[in-house]
N, CA, C and O atoms as a Maestro MAE file, in Angstrom:
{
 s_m_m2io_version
 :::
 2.0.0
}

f_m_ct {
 s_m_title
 :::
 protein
 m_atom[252] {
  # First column is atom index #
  i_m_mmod_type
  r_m_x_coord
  r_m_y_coord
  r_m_z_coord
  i_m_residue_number
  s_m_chain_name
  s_m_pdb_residue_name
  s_m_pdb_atom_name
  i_m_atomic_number
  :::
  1 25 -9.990 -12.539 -34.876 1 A "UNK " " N  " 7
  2 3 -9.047 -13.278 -34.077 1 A "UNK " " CA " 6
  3 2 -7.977 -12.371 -33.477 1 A "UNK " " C  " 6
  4 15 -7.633 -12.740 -32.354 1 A "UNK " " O  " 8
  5 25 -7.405 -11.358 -33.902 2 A "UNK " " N  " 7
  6 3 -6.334 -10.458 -33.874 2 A "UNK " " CA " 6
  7 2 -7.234 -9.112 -33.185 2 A "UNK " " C  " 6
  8 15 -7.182 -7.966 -33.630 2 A "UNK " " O  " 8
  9 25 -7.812 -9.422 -32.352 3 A "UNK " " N  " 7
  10 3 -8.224 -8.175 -31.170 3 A "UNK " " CA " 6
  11 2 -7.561 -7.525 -30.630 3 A "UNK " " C  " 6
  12 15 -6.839 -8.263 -29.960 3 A "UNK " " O  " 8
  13 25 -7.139 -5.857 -30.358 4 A "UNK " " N  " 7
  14 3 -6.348 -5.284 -29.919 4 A "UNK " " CA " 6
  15 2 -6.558 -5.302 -28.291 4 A "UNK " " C  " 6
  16 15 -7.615 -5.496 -27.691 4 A "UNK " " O  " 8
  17 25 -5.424 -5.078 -27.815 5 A "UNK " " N  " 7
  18 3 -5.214 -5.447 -26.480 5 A "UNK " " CA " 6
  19 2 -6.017 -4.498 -25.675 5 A "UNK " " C  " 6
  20 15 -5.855 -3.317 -25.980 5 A "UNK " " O  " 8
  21 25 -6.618 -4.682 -24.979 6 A "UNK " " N  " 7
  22 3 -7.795 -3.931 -24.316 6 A "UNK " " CA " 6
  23 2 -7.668 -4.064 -22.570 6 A "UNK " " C  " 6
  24 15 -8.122 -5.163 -22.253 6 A "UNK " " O  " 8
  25 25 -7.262 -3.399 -21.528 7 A "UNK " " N  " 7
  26 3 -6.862 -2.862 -20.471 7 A "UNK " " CA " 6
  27 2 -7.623 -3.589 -19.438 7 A "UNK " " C  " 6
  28 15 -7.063 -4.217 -18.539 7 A "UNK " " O  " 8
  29 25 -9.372 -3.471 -19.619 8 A "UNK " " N  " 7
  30 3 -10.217 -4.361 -19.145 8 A "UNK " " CA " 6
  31 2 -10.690 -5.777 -18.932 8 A "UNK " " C  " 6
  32 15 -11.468 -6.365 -18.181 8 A "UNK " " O  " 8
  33 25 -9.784 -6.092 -20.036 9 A "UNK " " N  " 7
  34 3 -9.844 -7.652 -20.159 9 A "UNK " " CA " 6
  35 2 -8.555 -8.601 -19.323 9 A "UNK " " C  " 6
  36 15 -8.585 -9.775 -18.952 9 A "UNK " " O  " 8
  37 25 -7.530 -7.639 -19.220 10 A "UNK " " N  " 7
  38 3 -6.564 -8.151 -18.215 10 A "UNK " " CA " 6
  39 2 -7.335 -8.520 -17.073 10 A "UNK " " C  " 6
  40 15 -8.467 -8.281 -16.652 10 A "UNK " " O  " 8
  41 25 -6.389 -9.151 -16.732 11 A "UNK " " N  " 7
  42 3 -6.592 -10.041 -14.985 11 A "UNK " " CA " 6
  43 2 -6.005 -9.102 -14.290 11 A "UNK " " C  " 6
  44 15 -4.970 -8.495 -14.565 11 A "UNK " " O  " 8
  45 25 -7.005 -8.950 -12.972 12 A "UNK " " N  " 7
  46 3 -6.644 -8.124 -12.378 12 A "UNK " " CA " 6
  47 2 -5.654 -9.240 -11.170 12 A "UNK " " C  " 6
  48 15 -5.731 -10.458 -11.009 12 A "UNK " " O  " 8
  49 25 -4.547 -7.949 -10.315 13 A "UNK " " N  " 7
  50 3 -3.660 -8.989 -9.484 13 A "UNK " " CA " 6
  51 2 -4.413 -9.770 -8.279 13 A "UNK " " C  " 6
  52 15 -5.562 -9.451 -7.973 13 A "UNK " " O  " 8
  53 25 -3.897 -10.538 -7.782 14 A "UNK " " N  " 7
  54 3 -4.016 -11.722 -6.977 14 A "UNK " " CA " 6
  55 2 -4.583 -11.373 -5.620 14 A "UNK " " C  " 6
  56 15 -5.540 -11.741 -4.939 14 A "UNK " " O  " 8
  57 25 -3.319 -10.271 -5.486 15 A "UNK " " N  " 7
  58 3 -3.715 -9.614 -4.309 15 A "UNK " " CA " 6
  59 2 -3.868 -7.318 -4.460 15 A "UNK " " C  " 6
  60 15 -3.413 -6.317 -5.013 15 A "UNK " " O  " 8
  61 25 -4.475 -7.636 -3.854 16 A "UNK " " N  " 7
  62 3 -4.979 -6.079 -3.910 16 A "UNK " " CA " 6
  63 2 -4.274 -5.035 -2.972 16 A "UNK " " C  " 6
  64 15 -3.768 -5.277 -1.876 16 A "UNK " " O  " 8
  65 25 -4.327 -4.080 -3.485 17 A "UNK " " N  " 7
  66 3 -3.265 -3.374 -3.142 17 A "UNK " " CA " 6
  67 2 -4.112 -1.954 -1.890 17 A "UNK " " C  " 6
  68 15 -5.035 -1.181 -2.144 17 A "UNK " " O  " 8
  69 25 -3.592 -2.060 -1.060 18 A "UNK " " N  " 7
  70 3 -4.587 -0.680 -0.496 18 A "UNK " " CA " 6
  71 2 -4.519 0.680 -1.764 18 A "UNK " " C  " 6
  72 15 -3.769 0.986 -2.692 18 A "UNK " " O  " 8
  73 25 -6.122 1.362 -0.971 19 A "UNK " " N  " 7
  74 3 -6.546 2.425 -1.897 19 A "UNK " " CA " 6
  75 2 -5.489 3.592 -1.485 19 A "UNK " " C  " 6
  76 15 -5.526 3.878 -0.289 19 A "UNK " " O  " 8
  77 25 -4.730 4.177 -2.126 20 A "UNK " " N  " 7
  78 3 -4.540 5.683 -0.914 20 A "UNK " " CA " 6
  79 2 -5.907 6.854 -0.797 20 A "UNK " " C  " 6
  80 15 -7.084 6.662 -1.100 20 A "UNK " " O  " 8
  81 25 -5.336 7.937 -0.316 21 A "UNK " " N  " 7
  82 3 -6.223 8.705 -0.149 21 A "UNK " " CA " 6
  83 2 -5.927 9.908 -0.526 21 A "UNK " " C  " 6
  84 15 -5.015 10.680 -0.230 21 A "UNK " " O  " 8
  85 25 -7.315 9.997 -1.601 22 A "UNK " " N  " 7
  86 3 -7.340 11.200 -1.831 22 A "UNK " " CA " 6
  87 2 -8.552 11.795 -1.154 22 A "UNK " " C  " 6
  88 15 -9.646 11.256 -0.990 22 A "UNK " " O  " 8
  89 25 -8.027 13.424 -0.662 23 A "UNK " " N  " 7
  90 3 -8.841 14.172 -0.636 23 A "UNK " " CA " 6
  91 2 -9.223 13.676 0.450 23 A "UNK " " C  " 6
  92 15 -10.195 14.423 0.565 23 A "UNK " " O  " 8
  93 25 -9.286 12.917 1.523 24 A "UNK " " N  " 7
  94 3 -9.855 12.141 3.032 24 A "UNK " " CA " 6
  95 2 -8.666 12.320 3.863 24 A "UNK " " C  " 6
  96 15 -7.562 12.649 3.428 24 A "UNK " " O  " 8
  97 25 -8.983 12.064 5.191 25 A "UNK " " N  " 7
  98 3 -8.058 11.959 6.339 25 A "UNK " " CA " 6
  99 2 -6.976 11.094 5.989 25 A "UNK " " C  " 6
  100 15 -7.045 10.140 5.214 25 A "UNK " " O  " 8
  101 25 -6.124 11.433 6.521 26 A "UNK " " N  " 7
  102 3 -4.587 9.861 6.465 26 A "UNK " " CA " 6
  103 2 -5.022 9.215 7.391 26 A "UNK " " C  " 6
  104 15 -5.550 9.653 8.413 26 A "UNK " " O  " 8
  105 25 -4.755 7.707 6.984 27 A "UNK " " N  " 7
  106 3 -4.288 6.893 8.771 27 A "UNK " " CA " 6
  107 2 -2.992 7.454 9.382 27 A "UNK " " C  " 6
  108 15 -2.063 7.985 8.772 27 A "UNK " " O  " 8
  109 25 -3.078 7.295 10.343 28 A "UNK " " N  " 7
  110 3 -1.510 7.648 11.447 28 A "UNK " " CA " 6
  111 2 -1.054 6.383 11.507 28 A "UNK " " C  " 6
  112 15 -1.676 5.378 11.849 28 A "UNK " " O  " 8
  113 25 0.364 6.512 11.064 29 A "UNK " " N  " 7
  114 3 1.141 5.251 11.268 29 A "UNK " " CA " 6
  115 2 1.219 4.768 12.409 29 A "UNK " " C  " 6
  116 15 1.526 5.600 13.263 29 A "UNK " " O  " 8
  117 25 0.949 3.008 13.022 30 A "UNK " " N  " 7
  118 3 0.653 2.499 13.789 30 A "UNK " " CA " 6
  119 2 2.421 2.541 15.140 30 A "UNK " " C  " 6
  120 15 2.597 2.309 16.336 30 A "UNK " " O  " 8
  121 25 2.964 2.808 14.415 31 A "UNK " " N  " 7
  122 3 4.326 2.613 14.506 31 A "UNK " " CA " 6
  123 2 4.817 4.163 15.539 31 A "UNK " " C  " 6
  124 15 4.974 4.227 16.759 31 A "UNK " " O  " 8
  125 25 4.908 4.872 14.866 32 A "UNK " " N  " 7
  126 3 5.488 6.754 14.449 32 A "UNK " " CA " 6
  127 2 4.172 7.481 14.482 32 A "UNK " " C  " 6
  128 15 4.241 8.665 14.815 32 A "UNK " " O  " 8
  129 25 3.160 7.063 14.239 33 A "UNK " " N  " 7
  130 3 1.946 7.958 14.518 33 A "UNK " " CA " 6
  131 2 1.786 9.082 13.532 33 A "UNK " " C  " 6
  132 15 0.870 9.903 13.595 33 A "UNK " " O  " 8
  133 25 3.092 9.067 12.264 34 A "UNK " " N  " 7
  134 3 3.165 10.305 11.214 34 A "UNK " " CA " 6
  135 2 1.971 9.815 10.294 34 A "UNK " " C  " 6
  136 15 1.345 8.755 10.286 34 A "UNK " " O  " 8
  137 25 1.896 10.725 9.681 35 A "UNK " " N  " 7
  138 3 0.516 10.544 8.251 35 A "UNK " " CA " 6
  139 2 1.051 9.409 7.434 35 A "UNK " " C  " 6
  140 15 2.215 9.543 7.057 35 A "UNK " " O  " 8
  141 25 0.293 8.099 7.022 36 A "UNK " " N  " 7
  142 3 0.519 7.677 6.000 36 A "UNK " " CA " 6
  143 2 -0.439 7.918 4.737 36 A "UNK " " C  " 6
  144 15 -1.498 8.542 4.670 36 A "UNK " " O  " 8
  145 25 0.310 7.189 3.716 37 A "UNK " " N  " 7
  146 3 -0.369 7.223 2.190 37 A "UNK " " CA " 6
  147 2 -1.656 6.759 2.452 37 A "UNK " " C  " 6
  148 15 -2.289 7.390 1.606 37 A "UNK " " O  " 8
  149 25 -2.531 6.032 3.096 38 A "UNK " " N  " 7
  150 3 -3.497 5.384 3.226 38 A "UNK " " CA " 6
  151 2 -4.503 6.411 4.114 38 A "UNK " " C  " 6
  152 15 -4.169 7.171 5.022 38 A "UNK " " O  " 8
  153 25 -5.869 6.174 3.537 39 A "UNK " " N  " 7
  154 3 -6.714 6.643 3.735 39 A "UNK " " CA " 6
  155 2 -7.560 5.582 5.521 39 A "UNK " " C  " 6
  156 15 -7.522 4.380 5.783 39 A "UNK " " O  " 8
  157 25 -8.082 6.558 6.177 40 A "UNK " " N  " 7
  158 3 -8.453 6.417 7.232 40 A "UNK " " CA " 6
  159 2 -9.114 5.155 7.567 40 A "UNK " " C  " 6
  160 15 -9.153 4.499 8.607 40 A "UNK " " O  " 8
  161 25 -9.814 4.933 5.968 41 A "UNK " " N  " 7
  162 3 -10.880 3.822 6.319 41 A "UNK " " CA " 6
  163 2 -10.123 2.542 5.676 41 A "UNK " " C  " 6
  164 15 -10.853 1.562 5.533 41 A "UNK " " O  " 8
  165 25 -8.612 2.376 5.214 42 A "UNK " " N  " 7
  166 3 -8.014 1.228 5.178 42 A "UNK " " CA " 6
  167 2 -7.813 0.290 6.478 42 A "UNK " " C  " 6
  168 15 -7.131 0.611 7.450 42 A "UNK " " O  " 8
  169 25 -8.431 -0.766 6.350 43 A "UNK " " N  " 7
  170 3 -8.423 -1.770 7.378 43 A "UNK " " CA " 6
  171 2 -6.885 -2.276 7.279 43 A "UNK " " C  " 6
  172 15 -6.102 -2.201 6.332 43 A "UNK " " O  " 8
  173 25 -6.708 -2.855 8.664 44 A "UNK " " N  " 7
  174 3 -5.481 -3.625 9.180 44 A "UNK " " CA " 6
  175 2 -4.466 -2.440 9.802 44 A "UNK " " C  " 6
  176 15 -4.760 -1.375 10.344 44 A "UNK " " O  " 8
  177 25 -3.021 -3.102 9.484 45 A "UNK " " N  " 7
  178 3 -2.086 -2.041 10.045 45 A "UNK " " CA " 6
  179 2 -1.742 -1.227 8.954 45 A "UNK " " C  " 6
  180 15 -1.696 -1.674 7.808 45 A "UNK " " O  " 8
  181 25 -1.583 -0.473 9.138 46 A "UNK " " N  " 7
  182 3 -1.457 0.992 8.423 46 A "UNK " " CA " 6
  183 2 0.368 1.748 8.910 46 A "UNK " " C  " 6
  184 15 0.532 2.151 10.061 46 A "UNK " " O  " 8
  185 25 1.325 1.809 8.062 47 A "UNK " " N  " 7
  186 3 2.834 2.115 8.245 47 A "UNK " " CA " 6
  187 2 2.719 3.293 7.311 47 A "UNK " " C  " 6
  188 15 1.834 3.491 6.478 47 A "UNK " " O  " 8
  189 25 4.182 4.339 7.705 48 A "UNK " " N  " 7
  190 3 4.451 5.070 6.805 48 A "UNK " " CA " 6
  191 2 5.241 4.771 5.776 48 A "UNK " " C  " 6
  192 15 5.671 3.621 5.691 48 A "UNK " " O  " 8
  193 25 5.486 5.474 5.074 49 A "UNK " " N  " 7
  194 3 6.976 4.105 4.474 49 A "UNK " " CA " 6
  195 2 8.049 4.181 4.467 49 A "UNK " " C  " 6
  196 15 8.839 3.477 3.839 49 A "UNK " " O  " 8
  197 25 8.374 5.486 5.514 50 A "UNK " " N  " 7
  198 3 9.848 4.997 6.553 50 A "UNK " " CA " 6
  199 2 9.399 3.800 7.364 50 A "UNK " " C  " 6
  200 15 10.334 3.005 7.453 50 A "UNK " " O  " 8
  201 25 8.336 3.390 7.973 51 A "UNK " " N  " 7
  202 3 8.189 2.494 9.124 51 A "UNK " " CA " 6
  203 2 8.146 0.832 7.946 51 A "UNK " " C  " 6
  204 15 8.714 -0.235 8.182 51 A "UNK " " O  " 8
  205 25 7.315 1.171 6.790 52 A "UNK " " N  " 7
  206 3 7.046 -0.036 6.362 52 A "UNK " " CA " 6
  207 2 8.574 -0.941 5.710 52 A "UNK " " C  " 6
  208 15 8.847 -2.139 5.639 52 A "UNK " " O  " 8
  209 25 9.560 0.728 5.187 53 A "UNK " " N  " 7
  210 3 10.867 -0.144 4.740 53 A "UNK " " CA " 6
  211 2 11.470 -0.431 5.590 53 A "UNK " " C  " 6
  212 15 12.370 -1.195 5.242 53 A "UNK " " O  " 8
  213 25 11.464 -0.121 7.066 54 A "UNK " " N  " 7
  214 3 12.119 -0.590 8.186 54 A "UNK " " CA " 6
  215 2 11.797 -1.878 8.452 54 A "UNK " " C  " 6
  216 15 12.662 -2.752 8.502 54 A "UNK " " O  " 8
  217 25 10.380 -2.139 8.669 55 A "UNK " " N  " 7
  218 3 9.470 -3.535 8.837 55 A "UNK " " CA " 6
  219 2 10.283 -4.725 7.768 55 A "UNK " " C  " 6
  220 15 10.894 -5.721 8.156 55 A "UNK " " O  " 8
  221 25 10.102 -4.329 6.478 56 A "UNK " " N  " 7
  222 3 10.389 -5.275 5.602 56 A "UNK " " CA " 6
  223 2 12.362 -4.795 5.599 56 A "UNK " " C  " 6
  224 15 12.900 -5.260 4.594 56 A "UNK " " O  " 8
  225 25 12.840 -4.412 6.045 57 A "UNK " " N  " 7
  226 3 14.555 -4.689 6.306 57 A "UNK " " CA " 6
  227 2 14.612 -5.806 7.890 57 A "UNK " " C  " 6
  228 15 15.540 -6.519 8.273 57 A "UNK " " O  " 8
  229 25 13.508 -5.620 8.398 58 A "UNK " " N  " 7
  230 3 13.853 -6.227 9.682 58 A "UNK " " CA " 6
  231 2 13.546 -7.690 8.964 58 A "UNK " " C  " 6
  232 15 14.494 -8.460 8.809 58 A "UNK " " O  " 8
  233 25 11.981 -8.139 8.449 59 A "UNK " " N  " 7
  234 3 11.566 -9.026 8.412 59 A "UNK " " CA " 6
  235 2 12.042 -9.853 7.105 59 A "UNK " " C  " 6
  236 15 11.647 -11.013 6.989 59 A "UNK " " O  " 8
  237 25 12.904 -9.270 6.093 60 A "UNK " " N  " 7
  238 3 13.599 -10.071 4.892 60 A "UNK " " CA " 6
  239 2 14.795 -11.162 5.394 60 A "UNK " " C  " 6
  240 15 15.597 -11.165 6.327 60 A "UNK " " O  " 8
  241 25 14.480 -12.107 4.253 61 A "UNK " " N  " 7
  242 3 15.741 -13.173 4.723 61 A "UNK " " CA " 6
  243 2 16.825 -12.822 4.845 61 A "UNK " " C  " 6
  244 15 17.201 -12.104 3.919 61 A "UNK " " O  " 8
  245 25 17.802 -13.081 5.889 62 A "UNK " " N  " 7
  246 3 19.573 -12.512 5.388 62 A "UNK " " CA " 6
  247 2 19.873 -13.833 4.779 62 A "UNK " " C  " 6
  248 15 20.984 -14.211 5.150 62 A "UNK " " O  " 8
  249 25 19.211 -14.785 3.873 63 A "UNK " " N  " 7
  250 3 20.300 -15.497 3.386 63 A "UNK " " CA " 6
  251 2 20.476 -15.846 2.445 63 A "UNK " " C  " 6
  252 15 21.512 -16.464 2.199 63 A "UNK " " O  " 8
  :::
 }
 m_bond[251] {
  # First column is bond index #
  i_m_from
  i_m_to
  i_m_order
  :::
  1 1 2 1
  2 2 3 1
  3 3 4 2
  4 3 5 1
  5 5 6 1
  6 6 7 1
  7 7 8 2
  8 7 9 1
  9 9 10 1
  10 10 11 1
  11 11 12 2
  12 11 13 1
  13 13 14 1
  14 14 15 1
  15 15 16 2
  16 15 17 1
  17 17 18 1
  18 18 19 1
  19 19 20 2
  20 19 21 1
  21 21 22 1
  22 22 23 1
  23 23 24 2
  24 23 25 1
  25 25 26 1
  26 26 27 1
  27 27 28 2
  28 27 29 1
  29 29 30 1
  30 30 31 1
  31 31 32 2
  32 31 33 1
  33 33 34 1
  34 34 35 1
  35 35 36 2
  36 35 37 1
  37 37 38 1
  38 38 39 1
  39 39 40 2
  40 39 41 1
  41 41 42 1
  42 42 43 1
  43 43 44 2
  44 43 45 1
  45 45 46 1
  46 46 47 1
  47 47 48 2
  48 47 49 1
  49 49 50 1
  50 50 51 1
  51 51 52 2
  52 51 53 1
  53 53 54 1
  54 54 55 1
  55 55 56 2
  56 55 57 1
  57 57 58 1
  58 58 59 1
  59 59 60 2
  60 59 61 1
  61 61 62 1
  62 62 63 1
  63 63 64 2
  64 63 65 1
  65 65 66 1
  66 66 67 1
  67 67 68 2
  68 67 69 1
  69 69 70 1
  70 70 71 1
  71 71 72 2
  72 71 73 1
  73 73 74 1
  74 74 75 1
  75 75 76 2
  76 75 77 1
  77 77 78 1
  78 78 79 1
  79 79 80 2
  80 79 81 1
  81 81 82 1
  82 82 83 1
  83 83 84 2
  84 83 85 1
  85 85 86 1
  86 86 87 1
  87 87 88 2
  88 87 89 1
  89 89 90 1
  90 90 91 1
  91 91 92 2
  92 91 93 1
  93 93 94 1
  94 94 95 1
  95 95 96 2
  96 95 97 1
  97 97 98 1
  98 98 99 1
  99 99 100 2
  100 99 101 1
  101 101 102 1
  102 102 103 1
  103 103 104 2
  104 103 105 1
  105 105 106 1
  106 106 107 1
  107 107 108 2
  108 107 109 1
  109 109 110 1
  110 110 111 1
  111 111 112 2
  112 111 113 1
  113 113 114 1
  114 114 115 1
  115 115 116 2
  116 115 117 1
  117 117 118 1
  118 118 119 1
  119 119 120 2
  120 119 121 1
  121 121 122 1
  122 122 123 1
  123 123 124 2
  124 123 125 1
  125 125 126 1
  126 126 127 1
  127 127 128 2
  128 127 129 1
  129 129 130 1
  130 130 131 1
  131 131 132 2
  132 131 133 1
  133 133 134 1
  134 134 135 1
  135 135 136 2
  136 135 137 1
  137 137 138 1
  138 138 139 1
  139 139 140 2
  140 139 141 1
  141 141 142 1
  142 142 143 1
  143 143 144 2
  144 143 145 1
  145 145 146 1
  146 146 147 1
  147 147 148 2
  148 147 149 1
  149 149 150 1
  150 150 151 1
  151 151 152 2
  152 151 153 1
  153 153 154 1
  154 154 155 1
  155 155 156 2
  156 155 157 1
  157 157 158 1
  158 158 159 1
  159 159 160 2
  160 159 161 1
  161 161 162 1
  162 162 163 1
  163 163 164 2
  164 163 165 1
  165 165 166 1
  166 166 167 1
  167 167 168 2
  168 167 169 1
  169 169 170 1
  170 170 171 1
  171 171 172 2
  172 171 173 1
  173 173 174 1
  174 174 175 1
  175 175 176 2
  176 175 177 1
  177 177 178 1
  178 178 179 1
  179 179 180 2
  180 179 181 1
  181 181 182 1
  182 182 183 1
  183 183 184 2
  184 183 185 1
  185 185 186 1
  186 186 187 1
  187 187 188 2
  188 187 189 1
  189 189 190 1
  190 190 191 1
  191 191 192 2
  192 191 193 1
  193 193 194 1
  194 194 195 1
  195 195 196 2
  196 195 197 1
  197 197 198 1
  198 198 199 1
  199 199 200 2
  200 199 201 1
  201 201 202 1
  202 202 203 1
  203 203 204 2
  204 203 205 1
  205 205 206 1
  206 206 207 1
  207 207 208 2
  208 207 209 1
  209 209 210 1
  210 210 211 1
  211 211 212 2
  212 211 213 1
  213 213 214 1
  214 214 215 1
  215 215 216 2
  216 215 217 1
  217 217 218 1
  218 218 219 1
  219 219 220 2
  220 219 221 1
  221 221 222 1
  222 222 223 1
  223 223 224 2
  224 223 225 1
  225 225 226 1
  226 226 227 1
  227 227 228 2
  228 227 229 1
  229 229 230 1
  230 230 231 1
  231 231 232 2
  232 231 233 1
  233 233 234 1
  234 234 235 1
  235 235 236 2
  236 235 237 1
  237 237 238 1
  238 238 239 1
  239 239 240 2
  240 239 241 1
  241 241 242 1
  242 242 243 1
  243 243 244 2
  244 243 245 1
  245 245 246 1
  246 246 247 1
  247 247 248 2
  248 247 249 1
  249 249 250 1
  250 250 251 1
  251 251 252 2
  :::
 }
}
């Protein structure tokens, strides 16, 4: 009954997190065009994370 806690058996999160990249091309931020953390073959928009904390300061509630 008293099974030790085992890493694999957790739930994984809800939502998934992009892969970065190792060792592969960067995406170019869609924004600034600089290298981001994300690897080439991450789908959608792709930010650096000067561009992405800018995004999310623009797009957070002020209230």
């Amino acid at each position: 009954m008293n099974e030790p806690a085992n890493e694999s058996s957790r739930a994984t999160p809800a939502v998934a997190t992009p892969g970065t990249a190792e060792g592969t091309p960067y995406a170019e931020c869609v924004l600034c065009r600089k290298p981001t953390e994300y690897a080439e073959s991450v789908k959608g928009i792709t930010l650096c994370p000067v561009c992405e904390w800018q995004e999310a300061q623009r797009t957070a509630c002020s209230g």
